[in-house]
Backbone as JSON Lines, residues from 0, in Angstrom:
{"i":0,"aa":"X","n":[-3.1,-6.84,2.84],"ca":[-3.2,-5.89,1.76],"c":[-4.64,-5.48,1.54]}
{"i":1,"aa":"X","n":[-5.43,-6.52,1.71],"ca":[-6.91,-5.99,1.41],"c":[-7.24,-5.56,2.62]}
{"i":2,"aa":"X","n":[-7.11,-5.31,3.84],"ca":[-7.52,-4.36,4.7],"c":[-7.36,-3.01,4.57]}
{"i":3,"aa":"X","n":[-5.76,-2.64,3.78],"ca":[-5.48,-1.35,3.32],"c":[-6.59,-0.79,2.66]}
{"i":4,"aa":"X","n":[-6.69,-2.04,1.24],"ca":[-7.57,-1.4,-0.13],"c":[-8.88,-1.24,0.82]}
{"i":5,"aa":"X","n":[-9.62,-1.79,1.6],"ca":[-10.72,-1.95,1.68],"c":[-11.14,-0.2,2.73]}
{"i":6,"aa":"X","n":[-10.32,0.31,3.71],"ca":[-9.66,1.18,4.48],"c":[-9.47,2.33,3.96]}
{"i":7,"aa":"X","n":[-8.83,2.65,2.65],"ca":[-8.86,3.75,1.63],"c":[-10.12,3.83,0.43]}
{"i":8,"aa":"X","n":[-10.78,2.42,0.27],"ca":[-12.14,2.27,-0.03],"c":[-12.58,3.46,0.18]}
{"i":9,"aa":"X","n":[-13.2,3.17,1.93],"ca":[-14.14,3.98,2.76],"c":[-13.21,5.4,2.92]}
{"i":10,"aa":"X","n":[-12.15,5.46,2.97],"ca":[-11.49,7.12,2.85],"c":[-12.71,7.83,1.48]}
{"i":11,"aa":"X","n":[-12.14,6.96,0.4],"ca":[-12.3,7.47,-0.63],"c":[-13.89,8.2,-0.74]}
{"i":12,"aa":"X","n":[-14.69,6.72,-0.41],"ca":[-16.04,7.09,-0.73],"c":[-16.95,8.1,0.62]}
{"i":13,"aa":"X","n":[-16.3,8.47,1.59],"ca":[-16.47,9.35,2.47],"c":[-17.23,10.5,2.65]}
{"i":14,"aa":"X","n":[-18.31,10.31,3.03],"ca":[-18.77,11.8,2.97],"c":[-18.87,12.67,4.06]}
{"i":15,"aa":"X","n":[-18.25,11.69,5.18],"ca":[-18.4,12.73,7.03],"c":[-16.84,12.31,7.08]}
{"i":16,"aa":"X","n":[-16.66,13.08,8.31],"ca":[-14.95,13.02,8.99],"c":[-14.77,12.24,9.88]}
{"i":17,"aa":"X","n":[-15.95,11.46,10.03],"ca":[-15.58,10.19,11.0],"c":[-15.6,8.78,10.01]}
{"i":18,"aa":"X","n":[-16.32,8.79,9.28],"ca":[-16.31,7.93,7.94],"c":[-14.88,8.16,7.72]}
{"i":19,"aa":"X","n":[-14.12,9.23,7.3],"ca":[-12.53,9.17,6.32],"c":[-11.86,8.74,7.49]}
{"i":20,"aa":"X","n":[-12.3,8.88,8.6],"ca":[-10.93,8.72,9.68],"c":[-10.8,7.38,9.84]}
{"i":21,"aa":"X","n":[-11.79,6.63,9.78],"ca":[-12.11,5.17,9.75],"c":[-11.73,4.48,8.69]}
{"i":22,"aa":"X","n":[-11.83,4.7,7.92],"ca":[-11.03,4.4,6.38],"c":[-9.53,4.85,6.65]}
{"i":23,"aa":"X","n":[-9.11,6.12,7.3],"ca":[-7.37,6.35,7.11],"c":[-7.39,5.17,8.13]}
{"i":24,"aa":"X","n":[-7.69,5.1,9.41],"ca":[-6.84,4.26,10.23],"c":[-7.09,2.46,9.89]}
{"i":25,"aa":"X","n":[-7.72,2.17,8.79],"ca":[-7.44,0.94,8.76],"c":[-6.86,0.42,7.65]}
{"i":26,"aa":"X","n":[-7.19,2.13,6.48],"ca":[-5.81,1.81,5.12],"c":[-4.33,1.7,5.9]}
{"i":27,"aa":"X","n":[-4.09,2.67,6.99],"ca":[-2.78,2.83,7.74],"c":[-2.2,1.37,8.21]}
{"i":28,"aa":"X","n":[-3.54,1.12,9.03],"ca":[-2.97,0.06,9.52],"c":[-2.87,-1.41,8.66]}
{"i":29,"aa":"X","n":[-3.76,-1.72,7.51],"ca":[-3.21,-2.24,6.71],"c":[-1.92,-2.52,6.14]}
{"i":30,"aa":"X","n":[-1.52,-0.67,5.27],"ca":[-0.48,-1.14,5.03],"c":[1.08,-1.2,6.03]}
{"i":31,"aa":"X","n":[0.67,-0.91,7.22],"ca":[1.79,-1.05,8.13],"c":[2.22,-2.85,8.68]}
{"i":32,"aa":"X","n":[0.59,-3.58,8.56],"ca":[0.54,-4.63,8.42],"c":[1.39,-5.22,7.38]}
{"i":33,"aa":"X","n":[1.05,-4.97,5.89],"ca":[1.75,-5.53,4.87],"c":[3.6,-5.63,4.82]}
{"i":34,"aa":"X","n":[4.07,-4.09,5.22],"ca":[5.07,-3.75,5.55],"c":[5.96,-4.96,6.07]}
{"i":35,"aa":"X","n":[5.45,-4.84,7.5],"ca":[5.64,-5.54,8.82],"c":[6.19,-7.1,7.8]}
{"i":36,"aa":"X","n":[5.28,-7.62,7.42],"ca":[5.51,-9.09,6.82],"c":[6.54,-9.04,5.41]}
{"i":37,"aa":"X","n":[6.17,-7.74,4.76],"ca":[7.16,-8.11,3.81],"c":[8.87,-7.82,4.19]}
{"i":38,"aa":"X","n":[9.19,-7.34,5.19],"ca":[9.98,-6.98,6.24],"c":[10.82,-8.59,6.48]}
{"i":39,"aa":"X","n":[9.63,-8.63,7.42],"ca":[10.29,-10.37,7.52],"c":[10.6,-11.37,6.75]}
{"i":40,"aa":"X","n":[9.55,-11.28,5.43],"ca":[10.42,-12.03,4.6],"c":[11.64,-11.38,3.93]}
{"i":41,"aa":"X","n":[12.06,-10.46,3.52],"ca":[13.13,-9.73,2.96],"c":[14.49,-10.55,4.37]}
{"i":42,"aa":"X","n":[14.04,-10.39,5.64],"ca":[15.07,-10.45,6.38],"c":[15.63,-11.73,6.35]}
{"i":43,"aa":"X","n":[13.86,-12.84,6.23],"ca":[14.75,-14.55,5.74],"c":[15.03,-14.8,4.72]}
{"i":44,"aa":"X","n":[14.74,-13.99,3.94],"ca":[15.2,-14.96,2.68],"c":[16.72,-14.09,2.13]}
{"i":45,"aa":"X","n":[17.4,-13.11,2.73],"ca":[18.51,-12.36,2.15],"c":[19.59,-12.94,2.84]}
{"i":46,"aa":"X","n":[20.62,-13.29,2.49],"ca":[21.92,-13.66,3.54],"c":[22.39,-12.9,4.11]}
{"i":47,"aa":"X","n":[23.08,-12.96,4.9],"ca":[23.56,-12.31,6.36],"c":[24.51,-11.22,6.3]}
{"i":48,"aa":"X","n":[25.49,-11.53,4.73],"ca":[26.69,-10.56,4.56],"c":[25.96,-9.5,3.99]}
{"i":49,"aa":"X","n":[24.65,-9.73,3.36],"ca":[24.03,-8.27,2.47],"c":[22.9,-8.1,2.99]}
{"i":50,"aa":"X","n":[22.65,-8.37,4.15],"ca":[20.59,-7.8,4.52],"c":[20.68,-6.61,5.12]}
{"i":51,"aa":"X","n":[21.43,-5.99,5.38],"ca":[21.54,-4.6,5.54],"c":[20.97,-3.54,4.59]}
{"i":52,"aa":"X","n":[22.16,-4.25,3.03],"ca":[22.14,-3.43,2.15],"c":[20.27,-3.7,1.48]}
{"i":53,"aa":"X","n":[19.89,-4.92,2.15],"ca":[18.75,-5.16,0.72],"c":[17.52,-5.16,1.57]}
{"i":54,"aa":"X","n":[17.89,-4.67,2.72],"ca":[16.66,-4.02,3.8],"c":[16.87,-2.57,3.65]}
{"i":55,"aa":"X","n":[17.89,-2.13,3.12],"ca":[18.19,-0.26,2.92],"c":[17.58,-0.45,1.45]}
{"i":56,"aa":"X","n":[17.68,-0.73,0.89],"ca":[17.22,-0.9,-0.81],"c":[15.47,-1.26,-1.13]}
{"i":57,"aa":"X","n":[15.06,-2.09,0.07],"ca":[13.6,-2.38,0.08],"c":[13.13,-0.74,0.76]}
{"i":58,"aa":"X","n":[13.97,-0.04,2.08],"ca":[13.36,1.23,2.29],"c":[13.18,1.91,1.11]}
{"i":59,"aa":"X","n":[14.32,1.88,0.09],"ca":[14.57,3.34,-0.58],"c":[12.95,2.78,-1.68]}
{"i":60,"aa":"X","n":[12.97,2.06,-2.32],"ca":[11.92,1.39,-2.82],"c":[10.38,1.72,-2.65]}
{"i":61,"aa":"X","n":[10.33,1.57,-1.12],"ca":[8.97,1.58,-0.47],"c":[8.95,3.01,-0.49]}
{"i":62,"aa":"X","n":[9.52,3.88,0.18],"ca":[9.64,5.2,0.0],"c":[9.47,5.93,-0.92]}
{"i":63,"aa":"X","n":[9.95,5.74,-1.9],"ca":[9.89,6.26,-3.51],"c":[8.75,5.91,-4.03]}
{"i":64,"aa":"X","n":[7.91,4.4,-3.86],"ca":[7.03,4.15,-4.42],"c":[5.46,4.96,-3.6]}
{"i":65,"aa":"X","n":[5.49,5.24,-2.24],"ca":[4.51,5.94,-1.73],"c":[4.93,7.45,-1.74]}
{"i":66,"aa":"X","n":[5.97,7.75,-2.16],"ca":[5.99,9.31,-2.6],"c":[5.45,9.55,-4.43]}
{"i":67,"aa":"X","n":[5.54,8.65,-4.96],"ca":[5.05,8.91,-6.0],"c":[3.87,8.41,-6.49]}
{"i":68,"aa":"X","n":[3.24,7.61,-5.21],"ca":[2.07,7.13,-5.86],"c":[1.12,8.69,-5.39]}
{"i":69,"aa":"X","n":[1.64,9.54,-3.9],"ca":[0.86,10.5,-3.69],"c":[1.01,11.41,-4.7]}
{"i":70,"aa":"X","n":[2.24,11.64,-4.89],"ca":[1.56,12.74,-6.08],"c":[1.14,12.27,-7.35]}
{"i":71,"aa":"X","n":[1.22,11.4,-7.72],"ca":[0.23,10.76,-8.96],"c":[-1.61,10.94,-8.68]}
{"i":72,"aa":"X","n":[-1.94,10.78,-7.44],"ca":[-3.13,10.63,-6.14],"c":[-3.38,12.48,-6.07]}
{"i":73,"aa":"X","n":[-2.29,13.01,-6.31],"ca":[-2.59,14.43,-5.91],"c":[-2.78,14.89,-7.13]}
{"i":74,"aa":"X","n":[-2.11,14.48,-8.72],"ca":[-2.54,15.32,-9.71],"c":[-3.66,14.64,-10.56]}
{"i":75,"aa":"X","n":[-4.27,13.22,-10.21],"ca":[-5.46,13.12,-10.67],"c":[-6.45,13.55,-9.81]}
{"i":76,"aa":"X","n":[-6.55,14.06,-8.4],"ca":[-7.6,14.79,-7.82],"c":[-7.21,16.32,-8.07]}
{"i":77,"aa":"X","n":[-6.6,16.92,-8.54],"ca":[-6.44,17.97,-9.37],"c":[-7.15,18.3,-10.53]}
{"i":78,"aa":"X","n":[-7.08,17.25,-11.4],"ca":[-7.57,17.25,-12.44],"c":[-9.48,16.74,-12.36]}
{"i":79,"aa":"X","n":[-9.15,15.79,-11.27],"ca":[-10.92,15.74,-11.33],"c":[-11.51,16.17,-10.41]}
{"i":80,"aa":"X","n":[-11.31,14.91,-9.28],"ca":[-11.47,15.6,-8.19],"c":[-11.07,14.7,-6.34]}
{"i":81,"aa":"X","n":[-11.06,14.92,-5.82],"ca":[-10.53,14.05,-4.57],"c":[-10.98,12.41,-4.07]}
{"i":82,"aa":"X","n":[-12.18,12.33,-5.14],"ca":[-12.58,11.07,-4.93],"c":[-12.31,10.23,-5.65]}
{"i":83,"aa":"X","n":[-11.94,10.62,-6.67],"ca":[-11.35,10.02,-7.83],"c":[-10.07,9.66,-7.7]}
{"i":84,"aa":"X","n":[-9.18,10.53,-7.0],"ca":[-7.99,10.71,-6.99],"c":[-7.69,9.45,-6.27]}
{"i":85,"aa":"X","n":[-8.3,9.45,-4.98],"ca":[-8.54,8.41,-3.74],"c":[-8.73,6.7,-4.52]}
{"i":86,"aa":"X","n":[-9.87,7.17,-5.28],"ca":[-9.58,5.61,-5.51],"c":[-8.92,4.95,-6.88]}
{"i":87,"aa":"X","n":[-8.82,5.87,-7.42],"ca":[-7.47,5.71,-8.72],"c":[-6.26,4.97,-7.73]}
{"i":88,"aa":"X","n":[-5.85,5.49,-6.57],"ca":[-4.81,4.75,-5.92],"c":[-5.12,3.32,-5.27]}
{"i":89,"aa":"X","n":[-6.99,3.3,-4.97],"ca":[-7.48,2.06,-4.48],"c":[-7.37,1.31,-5.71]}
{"i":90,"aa":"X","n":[-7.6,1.42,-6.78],"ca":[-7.43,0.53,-7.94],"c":[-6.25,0.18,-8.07]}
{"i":91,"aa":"X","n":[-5.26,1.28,-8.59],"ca":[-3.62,0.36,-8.71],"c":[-3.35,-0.52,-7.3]}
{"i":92,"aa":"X","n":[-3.74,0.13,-6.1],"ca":[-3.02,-1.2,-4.82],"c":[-3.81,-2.44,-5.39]}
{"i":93,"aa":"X","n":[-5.05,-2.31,-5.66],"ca":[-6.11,-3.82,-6.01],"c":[-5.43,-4.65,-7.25]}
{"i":94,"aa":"X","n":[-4.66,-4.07,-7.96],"ca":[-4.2,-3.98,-9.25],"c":[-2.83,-5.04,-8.95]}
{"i":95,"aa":"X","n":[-2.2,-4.28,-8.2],"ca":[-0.59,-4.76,-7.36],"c":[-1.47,-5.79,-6.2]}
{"i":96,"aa":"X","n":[-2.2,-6.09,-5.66],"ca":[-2.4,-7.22,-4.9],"c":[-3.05,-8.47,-5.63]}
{"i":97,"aa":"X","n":[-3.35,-7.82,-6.59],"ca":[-3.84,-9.3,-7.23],"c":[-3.03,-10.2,-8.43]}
{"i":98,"aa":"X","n":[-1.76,-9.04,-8.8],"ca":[-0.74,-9.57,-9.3],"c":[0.09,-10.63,-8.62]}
{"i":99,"aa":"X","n":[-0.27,-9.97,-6.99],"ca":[1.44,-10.55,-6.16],"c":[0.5,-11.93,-5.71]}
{"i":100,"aa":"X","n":[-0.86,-12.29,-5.42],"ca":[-1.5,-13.38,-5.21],"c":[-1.12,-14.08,-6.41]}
{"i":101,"aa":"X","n":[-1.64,-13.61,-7.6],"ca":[-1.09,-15.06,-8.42],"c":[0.35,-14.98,-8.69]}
{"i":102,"aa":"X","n":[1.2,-14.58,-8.13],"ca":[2.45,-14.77,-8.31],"c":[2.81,-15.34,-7.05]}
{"i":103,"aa":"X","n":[2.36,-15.24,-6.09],"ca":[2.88,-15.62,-4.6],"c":[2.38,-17.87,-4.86]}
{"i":104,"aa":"X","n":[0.94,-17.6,-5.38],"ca":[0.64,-18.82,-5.62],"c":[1.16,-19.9,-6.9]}
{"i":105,"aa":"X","n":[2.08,-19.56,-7.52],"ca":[2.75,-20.41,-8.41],"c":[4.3,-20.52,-7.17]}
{"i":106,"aa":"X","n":[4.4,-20.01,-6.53],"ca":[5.76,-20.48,-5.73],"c":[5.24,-22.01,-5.02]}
């Protein structure tokens, strides 16, 4: 997760097109990383008669939640401006990763 945040960091604070591209491809690959694992756990820990349904339910989820975090991302760089916008979204992921650490660590 912190490869993402750290990845859209450097998007954010960007001032050349090789700087943002370097920042997209390691926010990308971050969160394709995160994905990937929360994937696998969804697949062990769900039983066998419903992991279909609760691997279709984690898509609809993930989907919904990165369609609306962009346009949340698109109408505060509207309102201010693209760098802001950028890391308004680096803050809530920092926000959501440091929730799921101390929650991952009381298990």
């Amino acid at each position: 997760m912190f490869v993402a945040i750290l990845g859209y960091t450097i998007f954010a604070l960007s001032t050349q097109a090789w700087q943002g591209m370097i920042g997209t491809f390691l926010g990308h690959a971050g969160g394709a990383l995160v994905w990937t694992f929360s994937n696998v756990i969804v697949q062990s820990s769900a039983p066998d008669h419903v992991r279909g349904r609760v691997l279709a339910l984690d898509s609809v989820i993930m989907t919904s939640v990165m369609a609306t975090s962009t346009i949340m991302a698109g109408v505060v760089a509207s309102y201010t401006n693209p760098h802001i916008g950028a890391l308004s979204s680096v803050a809530l992921s920092l926000v959501g990763a440091i929730i799921w650490l101390f929650a991952a660590r009381g298990r």
